[in-house]
PDB file of C-alpha atoms in Angstrom:
ATOM      1  CA  UNK A   1      -8.207  17.565 -23.875  1.00 51.00           C
ATOM      2  CA  UNK A   2      -5.718  15.177 -22.238  1.00 63.00           C
ATOM      3  CA  UNK A   3      -6.930  12.700 -19.627  1.00 61.00           C
ATOM      4  CA  UNK A   4      -4.905  14.302 -16.775  1.00 72.00           C
ATOM      5  CA  UNK A   5      -6.350  17.697 -17.669  1.00 90.00           C
ATOM      6  CA  UNK A   6      -9.879  16.275 -17.771  1.00 93.00           C
ATOM      7  CA  UNK A   7      -9.359  14.613 -14.396  1.00 95.00           C
ATOM      8  CA  UNK A   8      -8.093  17.877 -12.924  1.00 96.00           C
ATOM      9  CA  UNK A   9     -11.067  19.811 -14.262  1.00 96.00           C
ATOM     10  CA  UNK A  10     -13.469  17.218 -12.867  1.00 97.00           C
ATOM     11  CA  UNK A  11     -11.776  17.429  -9.456  1.00 98.00           C
ATOM     12  CA  UNK A  12     -11.994  21.225  -9.622  1.00 98.00           C
ATOM     13  CA  UNK A  13     -15.718  20.999 -10.416  1.00 98.00           C
ATOM     14  CA  UNK A  14     -16.302  18.610  -7.522  1.00 97.00           C
ATOM     15  CA  UNK A  15     -14.555  20.989  -5.127  1.00 98.00           C
ATOM     16  CA  UNK A  16     -16.369  24.026  -6.545  1.00 98.00           C
ATOM     17  CA  UNK A  17     -19.737  22.308  -6.178  1.00 97.00           C
ATOM     18  CA  UNK A  18     -19.029  21.209  -2.636  1.00 96.00           C
ATOM     19  CA  UNK A  19     -17.575  24.582  -1.684  1.00 97.00           C
ATOM     20  CA  UNK A  20     -20.628  26.375  -3.047  1.00 98.00           C
ATOM     21  CA  UNK A  21     -22.929  24.026  -1.114  1.00 97.00           C
ATOM     22  CA  UNK A  22     -21.198  25.075   2.122  1.00 97.00           C
ATOM     23  CA  UNK A  23     -22.558  28.593   1.557  1.00 98.00           C
ATOM     24  CA  UNK A  24     -25.915  27.783  -0.031  1.00 98.00           C
ATOM     25  CA  UNK A  25     -27.021  25.090   2.464  1.00 97.00           C
ATOM     26  CA  UNK A  26     -24.626  25.337   5.433  1.00 97.00           C
ATOM     27  CA  UNK A  27     -26.837  23.535   7.973  1.00 95.00           C
ATOM     28  CA  UNK A  28     -25.857  19.950   7.111  1.00 91.00           C
ATOM     29  CA  UNK A  29     -22.185  20.921   7.132  1.00 92.00           C
ATOM     30  CA  UNK A  30     -22.558  22.680  10.498  1.00 94.00           C
ATOM     31  CA  UNK A  31     -23.901  19.443  11.973  1.00 91.00           C
ATOM     32  CA  UNK A  32     -20.775  17.561  10.857  1.00 91.00           C
ATOM     33  CA  UNK A  33     -18.303  19.859  12.608  1.00 92.00           C
ATOM     34  CA  UNK A  34     -16.709  18.034  15.565  1.00 90.00           C
ATOM     35  CA  UNK A  35     -17.585  19.761  18.833  1.00 89.00           C
ATOM     36  CA  UNK A  36     -13.953  19.755  19.964  1.00 91.00           C
ATOM     37  CA  UNK A  37     -13.076  22.436  17.416  1.00 91.00           C
ATOM     38  CA  UNK A  38     -13.038  25.964  18.821  1.00 95.00           C
ATOM     39  CA  UNK A  39     -15.454  28.558  17.520  1.00 95.00           C
ATOM     40  CA  UNK A  40     -18.798  28.173  15.868  1.00 96.00           C
ATOM     41  CA  UNK A  41     -19.635  25.346  13.480  1.00 95.00           C
ATOM     42  CA  UNK A  42     -20.823  27.919  10.932  1.00 97.00           C
ATOM     43  CA  UNK A  43     -17.387  29.559  10.887  1.00 97.00           C
ATOM     44  CA  UNK A  44     -15.798  26.155  10.175  1.00 96.00           C
ATOM     45  CA  UNK A  45     -18.393  25.450   7.495  1.00 96.00           C
ATOM     46  CA  UNK A  46     -17.668  28.727   5.744  1.00 98.00           C
ATOM     47  CA  UNK A  47     -13.892  28.319   6.138  1.00 96.00           C
ATOM     48  CA  UNK A  48     -13.936  24.828   4.651  1.00 96.00           C
ATOM     49  CA  UNK A  49     -16.229  25.982   1.845  1.00 97.00           C
ATOM     50  CA  UNK A  50     -13.893  28.870   1.049  1.00 98.00           C
ATOM     51  CA  UNK A  51     -10.935  26.474   1.086  1.00 98.00           C
ATOM     52  CA  UNK A  52     -12.707  24.164  -1.359  1.00 98.00           C
ATOM     53  CA  UNK A  53     -13.507  27.067  -3.679  1.00 98.00           C
ATOM     54  CA  UNK A  54      -9.913  28.318  -3.561  1.00 98.00           C
ATOM     55  CA  UNK A  55      -8.565  24.839  -4.242  1.00 98.00           C
ATOM     56  CA  UNK A  56     -11.010  24.404  -7.134  1.00 98.00           C
ATOM     57  CA  UNK A  57      -9.687  27.594  -8.704  1.00 98.00           C
ATOM     58  CA  UNK A  58      -6.101  26.520  -8.087  1.00 97.00           C
ATOM     59  CA  UNK A  59      -6.625  23.105  -9.647  1.00 97.00           C
ATOM     60  CA  UNK A  60      -8.381  24.611 -12.662  1.00 96.00           C
ATOM     61  CA  UNK A  61      -5.288  26.688 -13.448  1.00 95.00           C
ATOM     62  CA  UNK A  62      -2.343  24.670 -14.789  1.00 93.00           C
ATOM     63  CA  UNK A  63       0.242  26.952 -13.107  1.00 94.00           C
ATOM     64  CA  UNK A  64      -1.117  26.268  -9.615  1.00 96.00           C
ATOM     65  CA  UNK A  65      -2.538  22.790 -10.190  1.00 97.00           C
ATOM     66  CA  UNK A  66       0.277  20.763  -8.600  1.00 96.00           C
ATOM     67  CA  UNK A  67       0.277  22.616  -5.269  1.00 97.00           C
ATOM     68  CA  UNK A  68      -3.496  23.032  -5.149  1.00 97.00           C
ATOM     69  CA  UNK A  69      -4.158  19.347  -5.791  1.00 97.00           C
ATOM     70  CA  UNK A  70      -1.662  18.413  -3.075  1.00 97.00           C
ATOM     71  CA  UNK A  71      -3.450  20.753  -0.669  1.00 98.00           C
ATOM     72  CA  UNK A  72      -6.788  19.250  -1.739  1.00 98.00           C
ATOM     73  CA  UNK A  73      -5.483  15.803  -0.773  1.00 98.00           C
ATOM     74  CA  UNK A  74      -4.673  17.231   2.653  1.00 97.00           C
ATOM     75  CA  UNK A  75      -8.115  18.798   2.926  1.00 97.00           C
ATOM     76  CA  UNK A  76      -9.800  15.505   2.010  1.00 96.00           C
ATOM     77  CA  UNK A  77      -7.823  13.788   4.774  1.00 95.00           C
ATOM     78  CA  UNK A  78      -8.512  16.589   7.260  1.00 93.00           C
ATOM     79  CA  UNK A  79     -12.292  16.396   6.875  1.00 92.00           C
ATOM     80  CA  UNK A  80     -12.377  12.683   7.698  1.00 91.00           C
ATOM     81  CA  UNK A  81     -13.224  13.351  11.392  1.00 91.00           C
ATOM     82  CA  UNK A  82     -16.335  15.248  10.237  1.00 90.00           C
ATOM     83  CA  UNK A  83     -17.426  12.187   8.275  1.00 90.00           C
ATOM     84  CA  UNK A  84     -16.840   9.993  11.319  1.00 91.00           C
ATOM     85  CA  UNK A  85     -18.973  12.354  13.398  1.00 91.00           C
ATOM     86  CA  UNK A  86     -21.719  12.229  10.797  1.00 89.00           C
ATOM     87  CA  UNK A  87     -21.669   8.421  10.773  1.00 90.00           C
ATOM     88  CA  UNK A  88     -21.891   8.325  14.577  1.00 91.00           C
ATOM     89  CA  UNK A  89     -24.652  10.933  14.689  1.00 91.00           C
ATOM     90  CA  UNK A  90     -26.682   9.133  12.018  1.00 89.00           C
ATOM     91  CA  UNK A  91     -26.413   5.603  13.432  1.00 89.00           C
ATOM     92  CA  UNK A  92     -30.056   5.771  14.637  1.00 90.00           C
ATOM     93  CA  UNK A  93     -31.472   7.216  11.408  1.00 90.00           C
ATOM     94  CA  UNK A  94     -33.390   5.183   8.816  1.00 92.00           C
ATOM     95  CA  UNK A  95     -31.296   2.601   6.960  1.00 92.00           C
ATOM     96  CA  UNK A  96     -30.808   4.597   3.711  1.00 90.00           C
ATOM     97  CA  UNK A  97     -29.512   7.653   5.588  1.00 88.00           C
ATOM     98  CA  UNK A  98     -27.328   5.549   7.840  1.00 90.00           C
ATOM     99  CA  UNK A  99     -25.909   3.763   4.787  1.00 92.00           C
ATOM    100  CA  UNK A 100     -25.137   7.105   3.129  1.00 89.00           C
ATOM    101  CA  UNK A 101     -23.327   8.330   6.238  1.00 89.00           C
ATOM    102  CA  UNK A 102     -21.247   5.162   6.501  1.00 91.00           C
ATOM    103  CA  UNK A 103     -20.541   5.155   2.753  1.00 90.00           C
ATOM    104  CA  UNK A 104     -18.832   8.541   3.073  1.00 87.00           C
ATOM    105  CA  UNK A 105     -16.092   7.052   5.257  1.00 91.00           C
ATOM    106  CA  UNK A 106     -14.305   4.880   2.678  1.00 93.00           C
ATOM    107  CA  UNK A 107     -14.889   7.487  -0.053  1.00 91.00           C
ATOM    108  CA  UNK A 108     -12.290   9.810   1.469  1.00 92.00           C
ATOM    109  CA  UNK A 109      -9.428   7.505   0.468  1.00 94.00           C
ATOM    110  CA  UNK A 110     -10.190   7.602  -3.285  1.00 96.00           C
ATOM    111  CA  UNK A 111     -10.575  11.381  -3.076  1.00 96.00           C
ATOM    112  CA  UNK A 112      -7.140  11.717  -1.469  1.00 97.00           C
ATOM    113  CA  UNK A 113      -5.617   9.389  -4.072  1.00 97.00           C
ATOM    114  CA  UNK A 114      -7.338  11.256  -6.913  1.00 97.00           C
ATOM    115  CA  UNK A 115      -5.993  14.606  -5.729  1.00 97.00           C
ATOM    116  CA  UNK A 116      -2.493  13.132  -5.350  1.00 97.00           C
ATOM    117  CA  UNK A 117      -2.690  11.732  -8.889  1.00 96.00           C
ATOM    118  CA  UNK A 118      -3.740  15.121 -10.248  1.00 96.00           C
ATOM    119  CA  UNK A 119      -0.860  16.729  -8.379  1.00 96.00           C
ATOM    120  CA  UNK A 120       1.664  14.239  -9.749  1.00 94.00           C
ATOM    121  CA  UNK A 121       0.380  14.594 -13.315  1.00 93.00           C
ATOM    122  CA  UNK A 122       0.498  18.390 -13.270  1.00 89.00           C
ATOM    123  CA  UNK A 123       3.298  20.127 -15.092  1.00 74.00           C
ATOM    124  CA  UNK A 124       6.143  21.260 -12.861  1.00 59.00           C
TER     125      UNK A 124
END
């Protein structure tokens, strides 16, 4: 298996795992939804989970990998406000939880870059 293919499959697994978690344990995701968004947090949690599952499937398939990985990069950027909300909401929690919330913020950039790399390395 080529390195780009392995990277794509790993990204697909990450998205599939996260997308599944949105349905299995939606509560923590609900709490991250910015209040300014219309509708219920649960609807946003399910929508983002479904998007992650769809993108995972798209990245796993070579024919749709390029577009799906590019959309995944956009999704990773779009969820950044939820991570900011989580960091703000958790600023009074115990140090390990607060550290985890703050650690999520800079992790979005490598995820975006990873998805862009997978998109660029996909066959046209």
